[in-house]
PDB file of C-alpha atoms in Angstrom:
ATOM      1  CA  UNK A1020    -212.238  31.948 -12.909  1.00  0.00           C
ATOM      2  CA  UNK A1021    -211.647  32.454  -9.161  1.00  0.00           C
ATOM      3  CA  UNK A1022    -212.375  29.901  -6.781  1.00  0.00           C
ATOM      4  CA  UNK A1023    -215.105  31.154  -4.242  1.00  0.00           C
ATOM      5  CA  UNK A1024    -215.831  27.851  -2.474  1.00  0.00           C
ATOM      6  CA  UNK A1025    -212.187  27.384  -1.430  1.00  0.00           C
ATOM      7  CA  UNK A1026    -213.328  25.917   2.104  1.00  0.00           C
ATOM      8  CA  UNK A1027    -209.532  25.527   3.537  1.00  0.00           C
ATOM      9  CA  UNK A1028    -207.748  28.997   3.105  1.00  0.00           C
ATOM     10  CA  UNK A1029    -207.059  31.117   5.552  1.00  0.00           C
ATOM     11  CA  UNK A1030    -207.940  34.547   6.686  1.00  0.00           C
ATOM     12  CA  UNK A1031    -204.160  34.812   8.321  1.00  0.00           C
ATOM     13  CA  UNK A1032    -202.408  33.848   5.281  1.00  0.00           C
ATOM     14  CA  UNK A1033    -200.030  31.262   7.436  1.00  0.00           C
ATOM     15  CA  UNK A1034    -196.903  29.412   5.566  1.00  0.00           C
ATOM     16  CA  UNK A1035    -198.173  26.079   4.090  1.00  0.00           C
ATOM     17  CA  UNK A1036    -194.796  24.278   6.474  1.00  0.00           C
ATOM     18  CA  UNK A1037    -196.543  25.680   9.519  1.00  0.00           C
ATOM     19  CA  UNK A1038    -199.660  24.022   8.275  1.00  0.00           C
ATOM     20  CA  UNK A1039    -197.604  20.442   7.754  1.00  0.00           C
ATOM     21  CA  UNK A1040    -196.627  20.475  10.876  1.00  0.00           C
ATOM     22  CA  UNK A1041    -199.578  20.989  12.418  1.00  0.00           C
ATOM     23  CA  UNK A1042    -200.631  17.039  12.034  1.00  0.00           C
ATOM     24  CA  UNK A1043    -197.573  15.588  12.834  1.00  0.00           C
ATOM     25  CA  UNK A1044    -198.154  17.632  16.457  1.00  0.00           C
ATOM     26  CA  UNK A1045    -201.535  16.202  16.792  1.00  0.00           C
ATOM     27  CA  UNK A1046    -200.514  13.154  16.012  1.00  0.00           C
ATOM     28  CA  UNK A1047    -197.832  13.024  19.116  1.00  0.00           C
ATOM     29  CA  UNK A1048    -199.858  15.185  21.908  1.00  0.00           C
ATOM     30  CA  UNK A1049    -202.640  12.681  20.711  1.00  0.00           C
ATOM     31  CA  UNK A1050    -200.138  10.091  21.308  1.00  0.00           C
ATOM     32  CA  UNK A1051    -198.781  11.389  24.788  1.00  0.00           C
ATOM     33  CA  UNK A1052    -202.195  11.551  26.204  1.00  0.00           C
ATOM     34  CA  UNK A1053    -202.950   8.605  24.854  1.00  0.00           C
ATOM     35  CA  UNK A1054    -200.391   7.248  27.533  1.00  0.00           C
ATOM     36  CA  UNK A1055    -202.277   9.411  30.319  1.00  0.00           C
ATOM     37  CA  UNK A1056    -199.847  12.633  29.436  1.00  0.00           C
ATOM     38  CA  UNK A1057    -201.228  16.374  30.754  1.00  0.00           C
ATOM     39  CA  UNK A1058    -198.155  18.446  30.407  1.00  0.00           C
ATOM     40  CA  UNK A1059    -196.037  18.642  27.558  1.00  0.00           C
ATOM     41  CA  UNK A1060    -192.851  21.126  27.089  1.00  0.00           C
ATOM     42  CA  UNK A1061    -192.034  22.670  24.156  1.00  0.00           C
ATOM     43  CA  UNK A1062    -188.370  20.853  23.979  1.00  0.00           C
ATOM     44  CA  UNK A1063    -190.475  17.729  24.555  1.00  0.00           C
ATOM     45  CA  UNK A1064    -192.375  18.357  21.876  1.00  0.00           C
ATOM     46  CA  UNK A1065    -189.885  18.897  19.547  1.00  0.00           C
ATOM     47  CA  UNK A1066    -187.399  16.051  20.187  1.00  0.00           C
ATOM     48  CA  UNK A1067    -190.696  14.115  19.539  1.00  0.00           C
ATOM     49  CA  UNK A1068    -191.623  15.707  16.429  1.00  0.00           C
ATOM     50  CA  UNK A1069    -187.893  16.414  14.952  1.00  0.00           C
ATOM     51  CA  UNK A1070    -187.902  20.346  15.374  1.00  0.00           C
ATOM     52  CA  UNK A1071    -186.636  21.973  17.928  1.00  0.00           C
ATOM     53  CA  UNK A1072    -188.522  24.042  20.770  1.00  0.00           C
ATOM     54  CA  UNK A1073    -187.864  27.706  19.139  1.00  0.00           C
ATOM     55  CA  UNK A1074    -189.991  26.757  16.340  1.00  0.00           C
ATOM     56  CA  UNK A1075    -192.746  25.017  18.454  1.00  0.00           C
ATOM     57  CA  UNK A1076    -193.173  28.172  19.924  1.00  0.00           C
ATOM     58  CA  UNK A1077    -192.844  30.526  17.000  1.00  0.00           C
ATOM     59  CA  UNK A1078    -195.776  27.918  15.529  1.00  0.00           C
ATOM     60  CA  UNK A1079    -198.191  28.600  17.988  1.00  0.00           C
ATOM     61  CA  UNK A1080    -197.590  32.357  18.156  1.00  0.00           C
ATOM     62  CA  UNK A1081    -199.175  32.436  14.770  1.00  0.00           C
ATOM     63  CA  UNK A1082    -202.716  32.107  16.323  1.00  0.00           C
ATOM     64  CA  UNK A1083    -201.450  33.499  19.510  1.00  0.00           C
ATOM     65  CA  UNK A1084    -199.816  30.693  21.460  1.00  0.00           C
ATOM     66  CA  UNK A1085    -201.092  28.194  23.718  1.00  0.00           C
ATOM     67  CA  UNK A1086    -198.050  27.686  26.511  1.00  0.00           C
ATOM     68  CA  UNK A1087    -197.026  29.749  29.740  1.00  0.00           C
ATOM     69  CA  UNK A1088    -193.795  29.866  30.357  1.00  0.00           C
ATOM     70  CA  UNK A1089    -192.452  27.124  32.607  1.00  0.00           C
ATOM     71  CA  UNK A1090    -195.679  25.409  32.690  1.00  0.00           C
ATOM     72  CA  UNK A1091    -195.946  23.612  29.539  1.00  0.00           C
ATOM     73  CA  UNK A1092    -198.731  23.026  27.034  1.00  0.00           C
ATOM     74  CA  UNK A1093    -201.745  21.758  28.731  1.00  0.00           C
ATOM     75  CA  UNK A1094    -202.496  18.535  26.163  1.00  0.00           C
ATOM     76  CA  UNK A1095    -206.381  18.855  25.976  1.00  0.00           C
ATOM     77  CA  UNK A1096    -206.303  22.695  25.479  1.00  0.00           C
ATOM     78  CA  UNK A1097    -203.322  22.063  22.958  1.00  0.00           C
ATOM     79  CA  UNK A1098    -205.329  19.650  21.223  1.00  0.00           C
ATOM     80  CA  UNK A1099    -208.357  21.417  21.422  1.00  0.00           C
ATOM     81  CA  UNK A1100    -206.933  24.249  19.720  1.00  0.00           C
ATOM     82  CA  UNK A1101    -205.393  22.442  16.994  1.00  0.00           C
ATOM     83  CA  UNK A1102    -208.111  20.692  15.638  1.00  0.00           C
ATOM     84  CA  UNK A1103    -209.959  24.143  15.813  1.00  0.00           C
ATOM     85  CA  UNK A1104    -207.131  25.465  13.463  1.00  0.00           C
ATOM     86  CA  UNK A1105    -206.625  22.439  11.167  1.00  0.00           C
ATOM     87  CA  UNK A1106    -210.939  22.508  10.629  1.00  0.00           C
ATOM     88  CA  UNK A1107    -211.039  19.090  12.252  1.00  0.00           C
ATOM     89  CA  UNK A1108    -214.337  19.316  13.717  1.00  0.00           C
ATOM     90  CA  UNK A1109    -215.730  20.738  10.258  1.00  0.00           C
ATOM     91  CA  UNK A1110    -216.359  17.327   8.845  1.00  0.00           C
ATOM     92  CA  UNK A1111    -215.920  18.401   5.274  1.00  0.00           C
ATOM     93  CA  UNK A1112    -217.698  15.980   2.746  1.00  0.00           C
ATOM     94  CA  UNK A1113    -215.780  13.935   0.789  1.00  0.00           C
ATOM     95  CA  UNK A1114    -215.823  11.507  -2.134  1.00  0.00           C
ATOM     96  CA  UNK A1115    -213.644   8.740  -3.509  1.00  0.00           C
ATOM     97  CA  UNK A1116    -212.998   8.313  -7.244  1.00  0.00           C
ATOM     98  CA  UNK A1117    -211.590   4.641  -8.016  1.00  0.00           C
ATOM     99  CA  UNK A1118    -212.631   2.043  -5.905  1.00  0.00           C
ATOM    100  CA  UNK A1119    -209.104  -0.623  -7.033  1.00  0.00           C
ATOM    101  CA  UNK A1120    -206.938  -2.260  -5.069  1.00  0.00           C
ATOM    102  CA  UNK A1121    -205.677   1.318  -3.249  1.00  0.00           C
ATOM    103  CA  UNK A1122    -209.543   2.606  -3.583  1.00  0.00           C
ATOM    104  CA  UNK A1123    -210.910  -0.089  -1.214  1.00  0.00           C
ATOM    105  CA  UNK A1124    -207.651  -0.158   0.828  1.00  0.00           C
ATOM    106  CA  UNK A1125    -208.283   3.933   1.957  1.00  0.00           C
ATOM    107  CA  UNK A1126    -212.412   2.863   2.932  1.00  0.00           C
ATOM    108  CA  UNK A1127    -211.551   0.289   4.976  1.00  0.00           C
ATOM    109  CA  UNK A1128    -208.718   1.674   6.977  1.00  0.00           C
ATOM    110  CA  UNK A1129    -208.740   5.316   6.536  1.00  0.00           C
ATOM    111  CA  UNK A1130    -210.113   6.811   9.466  1.00  0.00           C
ATOM    112  CA  UNK A1131    -211.959  10.024   7.503  1.00  0.00           C
ATOM    113  CA  UNK A1132    -213.628  11.467  10.451  1.00  0.00           C
ATOM    114  CA  UNK A1133    -210.152  11.613  12.783  1.00  0.00           C
ATOM    115  CA  UNK A1134    -209.000  13.458  10.079  1.00  0.00           C
ATOM    116  CA  UNK A1135    -211.826  15.449   9.228  1.00  0.00           C
ATOM    117  CA  UNK A1136    -214.032  14.505   6.907  1.00  0.00           C
ATOM    118  CA  UNK A1137    -216.807  12.486   5.813  1.00  0.00           C
ATOM    119  CA  UNK A1138    -216.732   9.927   3.144  1.00  0.00           C
ATOM    120  CA  UNK A1139    -219.989   9.966   1.477  1.00  0.00           C
ATOM    121  CA  UNK A1140    -219.582   8.534  -1.631  1.00  0.00           C
ATOM    122  CA  UNK A1141    -216.992   6.374  -3.761  1.00  0.00           C
ATOM    123  CA  UNK A1142    -217.354   6.199  -7.476  1.00  0.00           C
ATOM    124  CA  UNK A1143    -215.725   3.530 -10.316  1.00  0.00           C
ATOM    125  CA  UNK A1144    -216.399   2.798 -13.659  1.00  0.00           C
ATOM    126  CA  UNK A1145    -216.204  -0.987 -13.676  1.00  0.00           C
ATOM    127  CA  UNK A1146    -219.607  -2.426 -13.394  1.00  0.00           C
ATOM    128  CA  UNK A1147    -218.792  -5.529 -11.507  1.00  0.00           C
ATOM    129  CA  UNK A1148    -218.106  -2.755  -8.350  1.00  0.00           C
ATOM    130  CA  UNK A1149    -221.146  -0.568  -9.038  1.00  0.00           C
ATOM    131  CA  UNK A1150    -224.087  -1.324  -6.969  1.00  0.00           C
ATOM    132  CA  UNK A1151    -221.721  -2.843  -4.350  1.00  0.00           C
ATOM    133  CA  UNK A1152    -220.546  -1.689  -0.952  1.00  0.00           C
ATOM    134  CA  UNK A1153    -217.172  -1.504   0.138  1.00  0.00           C
ATOM    135  CA  UNK A1154    -216.915  -1.206   4.206  1.00  0.00           C
ATOM    136  CA  UNK A1155    -220.311   1.283   4.352  1.00  0.00           C
ATOM    137  CA  UNK A1156    -219.812   2.949   1.220  1.00  0.00           C
ATOM    138  CA  UNK A1157    -221.937   1.968  -2.062  1.00  0.00           C
ATOM    139  CA  UNK A1158    -220.244   2.099  -5.111  1.00  0.00           C
ATOM    140  CA  UNK A1159    -221.890   4.322  -7.531  1.00  0.00           C
ATOM    141  CA  UNK A1160    -221.251   4.733 -11.654  1.00  0.00           C
ATOM    142  CA  UNK A1161    -218.730   7.276 -12.041  1.00  0.00           C
ATOM    143  CA  UNK A1162    -221.691   8.993 -14.377  1.00  0.00           C
ATOM    144  CA  UNK A1163    -223.467  10.300 -11.744  1.00  0.00           C
ATOM    145  CA  UNK A1164    -220.837  11.879  -9.727  1.00  0.00           C
ATOM    146  CA  UNK A1165    -221.504  15.221 -11.071  1.00  0.00           C
ATOM    147  CA  UNK A1166    -224.763  15.412 -10.020  1.00  0.00           C
ATOM    148  CA  UNK A1167    -223.574  13.757  -6.489  1.00  0.00           C
ATOM    149  CA  UNK A1168    -221.426  16.024  -5.913  1.00  0.00           C
ATOM    150  CA  UNK A1169    -224.383  19.287  -6.717  1.00  0.00           C
ATOM    151  CA  UNK A1170    -226.791  17.548  -4.528  1.00  0.00           C
ATOM    152  CA  UNK A1171    -225.105  16.758  -1.518  1.00  0.00           C
ATOM    153  CA  UNK A1172    -222.198  19.579  -1.918  1.00  0.00           C
ATOM    154  CA  UNK A1173    -219.391  18.576  -1.719  1.00  0.00           C
ATOM    155  CA  UNK A1174    -216.143  20.530  -2.384  1.00  0.00           C
ATOM    156  CA  UNK A1175    -213.311  17.660  -2.260  1.00  0.00           C
ATOM    157  CA  UNK A1176    -212.341  14.283  -4.160  1.00  0.00           C
ATOM    158  CA  UNK A1177    -209.793  11.876  -2.869  1.00  0.00           C
ATOM    159  CA  UNK A1178    -208.956  10.375  -6.660  1.00  0.00           C
ATOM    160  CA  UNK A1179    -207.649   7.000  -7.189  1.00  0.00           C
ATOM    161  CA  UNK A1180    -207.695   6.554 -10.946  1.00  0.00           C
ATOM    162  CA  UNK A1181    -204.434   6.722 -13.219  1.00  0.00           C
ATOM    163  CA  UNK A1182    -203.905   9.625 -15.122  1.00  0.00           C
ATOM    164  CA  UNK A1183    -204.806   9.102 -18.170  1.00  0.00           C
ATOM    165  CA  UNK A1184    -208.325   8.644 -17.040  1.00  0.00           C
ATOM    166  CA  UNK A1185    -208.141  11.652 -14.484  1.00  0.00           C
ATOM    167  CA  UNK A1186    -208.594  14.756 -16.804  1.00  0.00           C
ATOM    168  CA  UNK A1187    -211.558  13.886 -17.393  1.00  0.00           C
ATOM    169  CA  UNK A1188    -212.753  13.278 -14.166  1.00  0.00           C
ATOM    170  CA  UNK A1189    -211.052  16.400 -12.411  1.00  0.00           C
ATOM    171  CA  UNK A1190    -212.352  18.651 -15.500  1.00  0.00           C
ATOM    172  CA  UNK A1191    -215.998  16.906 -14.394  1.00  0.00           C
ATOM    173  CA  UNK A1192    -215.777  17.702 -10.609  1.00  0.00           C
ATOM    174  CA  UNK A1193    -214.222  21.026 -10.677  1.00  0.00           C
ATOM    175  CA  UNK A1194    -217.031  21.920 -13.153  1.00  0.00           C
ATOM    176  CA  UNK A1195    -219.469  20.510 -10.153  1.00  0.00           C
ATOM    177  CA  UNK A1196    -217.556  22.829  -7.711  1.00  0.00           C
ATOM    178  CA  UNK A1197    -215.086  20.749  -6.338  1.00  0.00           C
ATOM    179  CA  UNK A1198    -211.578  22.441  -5.837  1.00  0.00           C
ATOM    180  CA  UNK A1199    -210.174  20.220  -3.232  1.00  0.00           C
ATOM    181  CA  UNK A1200    -208.354  17.194  -4.286  1.00  0.00           C
ATOM    182  CA  UNK A1201    -206.531  14.451  -2.352  1.00  0.00           C
ATOM    183  CA  UNK A1202    -204.465  13.210  -5.562  1.00  0.00           C
ATOM    184  CA  UNK A1203    -203.174   9.933  -5.987  1.00  0.00           C
ATOM    185  CA  UNK A1204    -202.806   9.646  -9.852  1.00  0.00           C
ATOM    186  CA  UNK A1205    -199.816  11.352 -11.348  1.00  0.00           C
ATOM    187  CA  UNK A1206    -202.292  13.794 -13.143  1.00  0.00           C
ATOM    188  CA  UNK A1207    -200.720  17.381 -12.232  1.00  0.00           C
ATOM    189  CA  UNK A1208    -204.465  19.117 -11.393  1.00  0.00           C
ATOM    190  CA  UNK A1209    -202.458  22.301 -10.064  1.00  0.00           C
ATOM    191  CA  UNK A1210    -201.520  23.011 -13.392  1.00  0.00           C
ATOM    192  CA  UNK A1211    -204.305  23.007 -15.140  1.00  0.00           C
ATOM    193  CA  UNK A1212    -206.847  24.471 -11.975  1.00  0.00           C
ATOM    194  CA  UNK A1213    -204.381  26.919 -10.332  1.00  0.00           C
ATOM    195  CA  UNK A1214    -207.360  28.013  -7.399  1.00  0.00           C
ATOM    196  CA  UNK A1215    -207.483  24.321  -6.166  1.00  0.00           C
ATOM    197  CA  UNK A1216    -206.317  23.018  -2.979  1.00  0.00           C
ATOM    198  CA  UNK A1217    -204.348  19.457  -4.357  1.00  0.00           C
ATOM    199  CA  UNK A1218    -202.348  17.571  -1.933  1.00  0.00           C
ATOM    200  CA  UNK A1219    -200.302  14.584  -4.245  1.00  0.00           C
ATOM    201  CA  UNK A1220    -199.454  11.658  -2.739  1.00  0.00           C
ATOM    202  CA  UNK A1221    -196.194  10.138  -4.555  1.00  0.00           C
ATOM    203  CA  UNK A1222    -195.895   6.350  -3.266  1.00  0.00           C
ATOM    204  CA  UNK A1223    -193.050   5.763  -5.693  1.00  0.00           C
ATOM    205  CA  UNK A1224    -191.547   8.232  -5.317  1.00  0.00           C
ATOM    206  CA  UNK A1225    -191.404   7.942  -1.609  1.00  0.00           C
ATOM    207  CA  UNK A1226    -189.570   4.596  -2.131  1.00  0.00           C
ATOM    208  CA  UNK A1227    -187.096   5.334  -4.446  1.00  0.00           C
ATOM    209  CA  UNK A1228    -186.043   8.385  -1.966  1.00  0.00           C
ATOM    210  CA  UNK A1229    -185.808   5.503   0.344  1.00  0.00           C
ATOM    211  CA  UNK A1230    -183.678   3.496  -1.902  1.00  0.00           C
ATOM    212  CA  UNK A1231    -181.331   5.765  -2.174  1.00  0.00           C
ATOM    213  CA  UNK A1232    -180.852   5.855   1.455  1.00  0.00           C
ATOM    214  CA  UNK A1233    -180.783   2.569   1.513  1.00  0.00           C
ATOM    215  CA  UNK A1234    -177.746   2.522  -1.508  1.00  0.00           C
ATOM    216  CA  UNK A1235    -175.759   5.257   0.136  1.00  0.00           C
ATOM    217  CA  UNK A1236    -175.987   4.453   3.651  1.00  0.00           C
TER     218      UNK A1236
END
């Protein structure tokens, strides 16, 4: 089944590697702006982001180029352009499924608005937490998730549940036109739903990579 509501697909088919670098540029530019900086050169941005000036210029040229030779980039303007390209100003509606320790931490500490999302609902299957509030979010029964997504036109879900549960939940979400997932489970969403957008966070994999580096330093 072809996904007709995939809100993040780019008509320009920009490489995923470029897209993954844009948030890093955005974060660095925000930090530099907070320090009172008004301009930044491609070499400065490259040094802070761990890439090359040539790569910076090449990435930005895909979107028209935002600097002037010898003058660098206006930070405020460049932030606005990257924000527009990523779609941070769209404030896509999102829900969170699984309000355990990780889910609660995300609700309390993740600034979804600054990343382009508005968290409008959270769901769990535990009677101990249903109808309670975490932060400013009321926790609803997972039985309500399909109707909630359809009524509120939600297309993005954050998955913080075990893999054996995630399979059923993702199927229900997909049937409710949810095609974008921030996935903290081990369930392979993309394999079963290839037309979805999935960012999978593997905390244990990352920690094991650090273990390797620490072991072989």
